[in-house]
Amino acid sequence: MTRRFPILPTLIVLAGAAYFLVPLYAAFQFSLQMKRGELSFEAYRSVFESSTFLSTLTFSTVASAAAIFFGAVLVVPTAYWVRLKLPKLRPVVEFLSLLPLIIPPVVLVFGHIRLFGSNSILPLTMSSWGTNILLVIGYVVLSMPYMFRAVDNGMASIDIATLTEAAESLGASRLRTIIDVIFPNVRSAIVSGAFLTFSISLGEFVLASLLNRPAFGPYMVQLGQDYAYQPAALAIMSFALTWILMALMQMAATRKPGQRLFRPSRSLAASKSQ
Amino acid sequence: MTAMTEAGTAAGLRESAPQPRAGVPARGRWDWLGAVPFLAFVIIFMLAPVSYLIIGAFQTPKGAFTLGNIADLASPNIAASYWLSIRLSLASALIGTVTGLMLAWAVVLGGLPGWVRSAVTTFSGVASNFAGVPLAFAFIATLGRIGLVTVILRKVFHINLYATGFSLFSFWGLALTYLYFQMPLMLLVITPALEGLKREWEEAAASLGASRLQYWRFVGAPVLAPSVLGCFLLLFANAFGTLATVIALTGSNFSVVPILLFQQIRGNVLYNPNLGYALAVGMIAIMIVTNTAYLVLRTRAERWQK
């Protein structure tokens, strides 16, 4: 076959690139225009100087970190145990871990608010700490499909049965086996799930707003209603952060013995958090 | 949002797990205890809250059984919300499917250099995650009333975009904004299907005298159809659940179903808590139908992707 210059594919890619890059450029340019008649990083300075920015970002970072921790503590032993001892239960657990994909966040939090409200046996929404816990639980649920998938795939790539027998024959307890043998072997899988969890929950709006938490998502929406230039600056920073998180996740996900560090993958997409 | 699953499950299901060996028999009887924390978490924080809403949807405020709430979903303003949500999701999924498919075709089969494909794929991974509030902000800076593109169109081309009836804060503006995460998602989930089109098929068709058009008409399109339709449904579900982007763009004036539910949770705008439950159940029903159809279609499509 003769090789012609691929005109149509080139045009499509250029049009796609324009669609994707113009909003980023526009946001960037817009974010520099806060001072009339000159380009400056004033909008960024103004964002960073705001104490609400720092406090909400801190709150959301802590909430995301907690969600990662509890998500890992819940998912890793379960994925391990089910693979090792309860293979018949695996389809059930896998199905349950995927359920959050069909429960919209707004529905989930609605159920939480009603079920754990004032006249419940577990009235979490009645105290500030209880509501924080509920928010973290919500993030654990939202990120469960990704966390479980990452960890379960990680477990698939190592021979956990042999590792467990080896650890046991050397006298290790169950807990010790999980912590000292299994955990290090799926660490990269957990890290990859962790970055995804982080990118889902850091700017999350629906749960945080309906639970009245001083989180980053509701702060951003408020900022968008009150100001013109700062939101553009936030959009740029948040795009950069998403990029960094995805890059880190990718590195963690692909870093297995005998594999290159960087590998374009199609399994990168995710996030549920529109 | 489900792209991870898409690529992940396919791989996960095919990889044969290291077969667990029989455990020590004496311990075996209590093995199920290990799954209890996870199952308890799922039951308490996922199944119970959703069941609460489902049961509530079939009750009157006093607790008696009724189908009235479900029937009330057909009342004018709620039906209008569903119809708006469905139209918006259809439009955005349709545009996302077509453009994403074209882009995927261009980078996978278009004969472009390899780095273009890596760049587009990597960017798509990021863009499909770049949703919510910041995305809305970027589009306001682009197509808002004083956005870059709006201003350039007015100053350079003398086209007043907002006089043509377009508004970023209306139906087509939202559809265009959704496209920013829909198109990359389509690209990511359809790429395996495009890769599954075997070169031999094209050569076989050509050696039997088929033109390129005939190849696509009789081989390519039928093989791809289930995948494309499945991905379309995935994009539909993805758009249907979108809430934060809409709020950041329109406040809460644009009453798609998630927005209506959001307002109902905030302040009982429907004046009937049980009608709110029915609204939530309606959302779940639509998500179940689209996701199930997606899974069925994907299973069909995988026959060709060995």
Tab-separated table of C-alpha atoms in Angstrom, chain A:
chain	number	residue	atom	x	y	z
A	1	MET	CA	0.000	0.000	0.000
A	2	THR	CA	1.182	3.501	-0.740
A	3	ARG	CA	1.698	5.639	2.335
A	4	ARG	CA	0.055	8.985	1.927
A	5	PHE	CA	0.189	11.829	4.352
A	6	PRO	CA	-2.773	11.223	6.716
A	7	ILE	CA	-4.671	14.465	6.078
A	8	LEU	CA	-7.977	13.644	7.721
A	9	PRO	CA	-6.484	12.173	10.938
A	10	THR	CA	-4.213	15.214	11.222
A	11	LEU	CA	-7.151	17.603	10.887
A	12	ILE	CA	-9.151	15.673	13.501
A	13	VAL	CA	-6.279	15.686	15.981
A	14	LEU	CA	-5.698	19.410	15.405
A	15	ALA	CA	-9.389	20.178	15.962
A	16	GLY	CA	-9.359	18.032	19.118
A	17	ALA	CA	-6.221	19.754	20.362
A	18	ALA	CA	-7.816	23.157	19.772
A	19	TYR	CA	-10.918	22.169	21.718
A	20	PHE	CA	-8.853	20.904	24.646
A	21	LEU	CA	-6.182	23.567	24.767
A	22	VAL	CA	-8.186	26.747	24.113
A	23	PRO	CA	-10.096	26.612	27.437
A	24	LEU	CA	-6.835	26.054	29.297
A	25	TYR	CA	-5.185	28.953	27.524
A	26	ALA	CA	-8.253	31.134	28.032
A	27	ALA	CA	-8.361	30.349	31.749
A	28	PHE	CA	-4.659	31.072	32.041
A	29	GLN	CA	-4.871	34.354	30.181
A	30	PHE	CA	-7.970	35.360	32.120
A	31	SER	CA	-6.270	34.576	35.410
A	32	LEU	CA	-3.489	37.053	34.602
A	33	GLN	CA	-5.795	40.005	33.960
A	34	MET	CA	-6.830	40.923	37.468
A	35	LYS	CA	-4.858	44.170	37.377
A	36	ARG	CA	-6.215	46.414	34.677
A	37	GLY	CA	-3.926	46.964	31.708
A	38	GLU	CA	-1.170	44.584	32.734
A	39	LEU	CA	-0.572	40.888	33.110
A	40	SER	CA	0.146	39.793	36.640
A	41	PHE	CA	-0.164	36.882	39.004
A	42	GLU	CA	-2.300	39.034	41.260
A	43	ALA	CA	-5.232	36.592	41.102
A	44	TYR	CA	-3.011	33.740	42.310
A	45	ARG	CA	-1.595	35.905	45.088
A	46	SER	CA	-5.099	36.874	46.117
A	47	VAL	CA	-6.171	33.217	46.225
A	48	PHE	CA	-3.189	32.125	48.290
A	49	GLU	CA	-3.614	35.018	50.698
A	50	SER	CA	-7.168	34.047	51.506
A	51	SER	CA	-7.330	32.241	54.815
A	52	THR	CA	-10.468	30.410	53.675
A	53	PHE	CA	-8.503	28.980	50.750
A	54	LEU	CA	-5.903	27.546	53.076
A	55	SER	CA	-8.338	26.273	55.689
A	56	THR	CA	-10.682	24.607	53.189
A	57	LEU	CA	-7.792	23.108	51.245
A	58	THR	CA	-6.324	21.756	54.473
A	59	PHE	CA	-9.680	20.336	55.501
A	60	SER	CA	-10.167	18.578	52.170
A	61	THR	CA	-6.602	17.290	52.119
A	62	VAL	CA	-7.046	15.748	55.563
A	63	ALA	CA	-10.440	14.297	54.603
A	64	SER	CA	-8.971	12.814	51.417
A	65	ALA	CA	-6.011	11.349	53.290
A	66	ALA	CA	-8.363	9.806	55.834
A	67	ALA	CA	-10.464	8.338	53.021
A	68	ILE	CA	-7.350	6.837	51.448
A	69	PHE	CA	-6.276	5.342	54.776
A	70	PHE	CA	-9.646	3.822	55.631
A	71	GLY	CA	-10.220	2.732	52.049
A	72	ALA	CA	-6.905	0.866	52.035
A	73	VAL	CA	-7.484	-0.664	55.462
A	74	LEU	CA	-10.878	-1.890	54.313
A	75	VAL	CA	-9.977	-3.049	50.821
A	76	VAL	CA	-6.491	-4.570	51.110
A	77	PRO	CA	-7.211	-7.259	53.743
A	78	THR	CA	-10.554	-8.032	52.095
A	79	ALA	CA	-9.111	-8.418	48.603
A	80	TYR	CA	-6.333	-10.582	50.048
A	81	TRP	CA	-8.592	-12.754	52.134
A	82	VAL	CA	-11.185	-13.260	49.434
A	83	ARG	CA	-8.563	-14.291	46.899
A	84	LEU	CA	-6.859	-16.622	49.336
A	85	LYS	CA	-9.722	-18.244	51.194
A	86	LEU	CA	-13.082	-17.308	49.745
A	87	PRO	CA	-12.777	-17.471	45.961
A	88	LYS	CA	-16.490	-18.179	45.652
A	89	LEU	CA	-17.257	-14.851	47.268
A	90	ARG	CA	-15.016	-12.920	44.905
A	91	PRO	CA	-17.638	-12.117	42.239
A	92	VAL	CA	-19.943	-10.837	44.993
A	93	VAL	CA	-17.293	-8.617	46.547
A	94	GLU	CA	-16.250	-7.354	43.137
A	95	PHE	CA	-19.852	-6.546	42.241
A	96	LEU	CA	-20.407	-4.732	45.535
A	97	SER	CA	-17.231	-2.721	45.063
A	98	LEU	CA	-18.560	-1.531	41.694
A	99	LEU	CA	-21.959	-0.477	43.040
A	100	PRO	CA	-20.927	3.133	43.773
A	101	LEU	CA	-20.638	3.641	40.018
A	102	ILE	CA	-24.404	3.343	39.684
A	103	ILE	CA	-25.266	5.286	42.825
A	104	PRO	CA	-24.939	8.996	42.023
A	105	PRO	CA	-23.131	10.855	44.846
A	106	VAL	CA	-26.168	13.049	45.457
A	107	VAL	CA	-28.287	9.941	46.063
A	108	LEU	CA	-25.681	8.377	48.336
A	109	VAL	CA	-25.401	11.432	50.541
A	110	PHE	CA	-29.199	11.761	50.595
A	111	GLY	CA	-29.414	8.236	52.004
A	112	HIS	CA	-26.652	8.979	54.507
A	113	ILE	CA	-28.308	12.156	55.734
A	114	ARG	CA	-31.639	10.415	56.200
A	115	LEU	CA	-30.299	7.192	57.700
A	116	PHE	CA	-27.761	8.770	60.054
A	117	GLY	CA	-29.843	11.808	60.974
A	118	SER	CA	-31.313	12.943	64.249
A	119	ASN	CA	-33.524	9.963	65.126
A	120	SER	CA	-31.183	7.244	63.954
A	121	ILE	CA	-29.377	4.698	66.117
A	122	LEU	CA	-26.160	6.100	64.669
A	123	PRO	CA	-26.831	9.874	64.586
A	124	LEU	CA	-23.613	10.877	62.844
A	125	THR	CA	-24.936	14.119	61.386
A	126	MET	CA	-25.743	15.469	64.830
A	127	SER	CA	-22.168	16.381	65.677
A	128	SER	CA	-19.442	18.086	63.721
A	129	TRP	CA	-17.093	15.140	64.129
A	130	GLY	CA	-19.767	12.669	63.198
A	131	THR	CA	-20.412	14.610	60.002
A	132	ASN	CA	-16.702	14.680	59.216
A	133	ILE	CA	-16.625	10.914	59.631
A	134	LEU	CA	-19.648	10.575	57.359
A	135	LEU	CA	-17.911	12.700	54.719
A	136	VAL	CA	-14.818	10.485	54.853
A	137	ILE	CA	-17.030	7.384	54.648
A	138	GLY	CA	-18.727	8.897	51.613
A	139	TYR	CA	-15.333	9.374	49.938
A	140	VAL	CA	-14.364	5.805	50.798
A	141	VAL	CA	-17.557	4.650	49.067
A	142	LEU	CA	-17.045	6.877	46.003
A	143	SER	CA	-13.468	5.687	45.520
A	144	MET	CA	-14.159	2.040	46.333
A	145	PRO	CA	-14.493	0.883	42.693
A	146	TYR	CA	-11.086	2.317	41.820
A	147	MET	CA	-9.362	1.298	45.039
A	148	PHE	CA	-10.670	-2.262	44.870
A	149	ARG	CA	-9.817	-2.627	41.198
A	150	ALA	CA	-6.276	-1.324	41.698
A	151	VAL	CA	-5.584	-3.524	44.725
A	152	ASP	CA	-7.255	-6.613	43.278
A	153	ASN	CA	-5.251	-6.310	40.058
A	154	GLY	CA	-2.147	-5.865	42.193
A	155	MET	CA	-2.955	-9.084	44.052
A	156	ALA	CA	-3.519	-10.891	40.751
A	157	SER	CA	0.030	-10.164	39.680
A	158	ILE	CA	1.676	-11.779	42.712
A	159	ASP	CA	1.320	-15.338	43.927
A	160	ILE	CA	-0.300	-14.585	47.257
A	161	ALA	CA	-0.923	-18.236	48.119
A	162	THR	CA	2.773	-19.127	47.889
A	163	LEU	CA	3.831	-15.942	49.643
A	164	THR	CA	1.398	-16.681	52.453
A	165	GLU	CA	2.563	-20.277	52.836
A	166	ALA	CA	6.171	-19.163	52.843
A	167	ALA	CA	5.460	-16.565	55.511
A	168	GLU	CA	3.508	-19.070	57.591
A	169	SER	CA	6.156	-21.754	57.349
A	170	LEU	CA	8.599	-19.188	58.705
A	171	GLY	CA	6.253	-18.661	61.622
A	172	ALA	CA	4.564	-15.380	60.716
A	173	SER	CA	1.083	-14.670	62.037
A	174	ARG	CA	-1.784	-13.677	59.743
A	175	LEU	CA	-1.486	-10.016	60.618
A	176	ARG	CA	2.275	-10.073	60.205
A	177	THR	CA	1.873	-11.751	56.808
A	178	ILE	CA	-0.476	-9.037	55.633
A	179	ILE	CA	1.605	-6.172	56.965
A	180	ASP	CA	5.105	-7.414	56.175
A	181	VAL	CA	4.609	-9.573	53.100
A	182	ILE	CA	1.416	-8.781	51.205
A	183	PHE	CA	1.272	-5.046	51.809
A	184	PRO	CA	4.751	-4.234	50.440
A	185	ASN	CA	4.001	-6.326	47.372
A	186	VAL	CA	0.843	-4.412	46.488
A	187	ARG	CA	2.121	-1.046	47.654
A	188	SER	CA	2.265	0.413	44.163
A	189	ALA	CA	-1.300	-0.721	43.516
A	190	ILE	CA	-2.460	0.959	46.714
A	191	VAL	CA	-0.589	4.146	45.843
A	192	SER	CA	-2.221	4.206	42.443
A	193	GLY	CA	-5.654	3.793	44.043
A	194	ALA	CA	-4.719	6.453	46.567
A	195	PHE	CA	-3.982	9.113	43.960
A	196	LEU	CA	-7.287	8.425	42.292
A	197	THR	CA	-9.092	8.703	45.612
A	198	PHE	CA	-7.299	11.958	46.195
A	199	SER	CA	-8.280	13.394	42.830
A	200	ILE	CA	-11.896	12.392	43.420
A	201	SER	CA	-12.257	13.799	46.908
A	202	LEU	CA	-10.052	16.897	47.038
A	203	GLY	CA	-12.362	19.181	45.055
A	204	GLU	CA	-15.505	17.145	45.668
A	205	PHE	CA	-18.554	19.363	45.934
A	206	VAL	CA	-21.816	17.460	46.374
A	207	LEU	CA	-21.134	15.499	49.561
A	208	ALA	CA	-19.199	18.322	51.208
A	209	SER	CA	-21.881	20.870	50.395
A	210	LEU	CA	-24.857	18.799	51.520
A	211	LEU	CA	-23.073	17.810	54.729
A	212	ASN	CA	-22.159	21.467	55.304
A	213	ARG	CA	-18.457	20.800	55.619
A	214	PRO	CA	-15.916	23.656	55.219
A	215	ALA	CA	-14.315	21.822	52.285
A	216	PHE	CA	-12.525	22.936	49.154
A	217	GLY	CA	-15.293	22.120	46.653
A	218	PRO	CA	-17.962	24.375	48.198
A	219	TYR	CA	-15.304	27.084	48.653
A	220	MET	CA	-14.536	26.978	44.932
A	221	VAL	CA	-18.207	27.291	44.014
A	222	GLN	CA	-18.607	30.236	46.375
A	223	LEU	CA	-15.514	31.882	44.913
A	224	GLY	CA	-16.978	31.427	41.450
A	225	GLN	CA	-20.078	33.317	42.495
A	226	ASP	CA	-18.211	36.176	44.153
A	227	TYR	CA	-15.176	36.819	41.944
A	228	ALA	CA	-14.150	36.845	38.309
A	229	TYR	CA	-10.397	36.280	38.034
A	230	GLN	CA	-9.593	34.082	41.019
A	231	PRO	CA	-11.708	31.165	39.736
A	232	ALA	CA	-9.676	31.118	36.529
A	233	ALA	CA	-6.514	30.937	38.612
A	234	LEU	CA	-8.039	28.074	40.597
A	235	ALA	CA	-8.956	26.263	37.381
A	236	ILE	CA	-5.347	26.443	36.193
A	237	MET	CA	-3.941	25.280	39.529
A	238	SER	CA	-6.442	22.499	39.741
A	239	PHE	CA	-5.677	21.315	36.219
A	240	ALA	CA	-1.996	21.269	37.094
A	241	LEU	CA	-2.756	19.305	40.253
A	242	THR	CA	-4.902	16.783	38.358
A	243	TRP	CA	-2.049	16.366	35.904
A	244	ILE	CA	0.458	15.759	38.706
A	245	LEU	CA	-1.823	13.292	40.488
A	246	MET	CA	-2.484	11.341	37.298
A	247	ALA	CA	1.229	11.255	36.486
A	248	LEU	CA	2.066	10.002	39.976
A	249	MET	CA	-0.724	7.440	39.776
A	250	GLN	CA	0.516	6.262	36.436
A	251	MET	CA	4.051	5.890	37.730
A	252	ALA	CA	2.851	3.966	40.742
A	253	ALA	CA	0.532	1.781	38.689
A	254	THR	CA	3.106	0.825	36.092
A	255	ARG	CA	6.093	0.397	38.363
A	256	LYS	CA	6.399	-3.311	38.594
A	257	PRO	CA	9.615	-5.264	38.316
A	258	GLY	CA	10.681	-5.572	34.702
A	259	GLN	CA	8.470	-2.759	33.464
A	260	ARG	CA	9.406	0.626	32.197
A	261	LEU	CA	8.642	3.578	34.399
A	262	PHE	CA	6.546	5.440	31.856
A	263	ARG	CA	4.003	3.683	29.751
A	264	PRO	CA	0.988	5.306	28.148
A	265	SER	CA	-2.016	3.400	29.311
A	266	ARG	CA	-5.640	3.467	28.484
A	267	SER	CA	-6.690	2.516	31.960
A	268	LEU	CA	-5.933	5.982	33.228
A	269	ALA	CA	-9.357	7.529	33.099
A	270	ALA	CA	-11.633	7.521	36.010
A	271	SER	CA	-13.067	9.913	38.505
A	272	LYS	CA	-16.406	10.259	39.112
A	273	SER	CA	-16.618	13.647	40.605
A	274	GLN	CA	-18.252	15.954	38.128
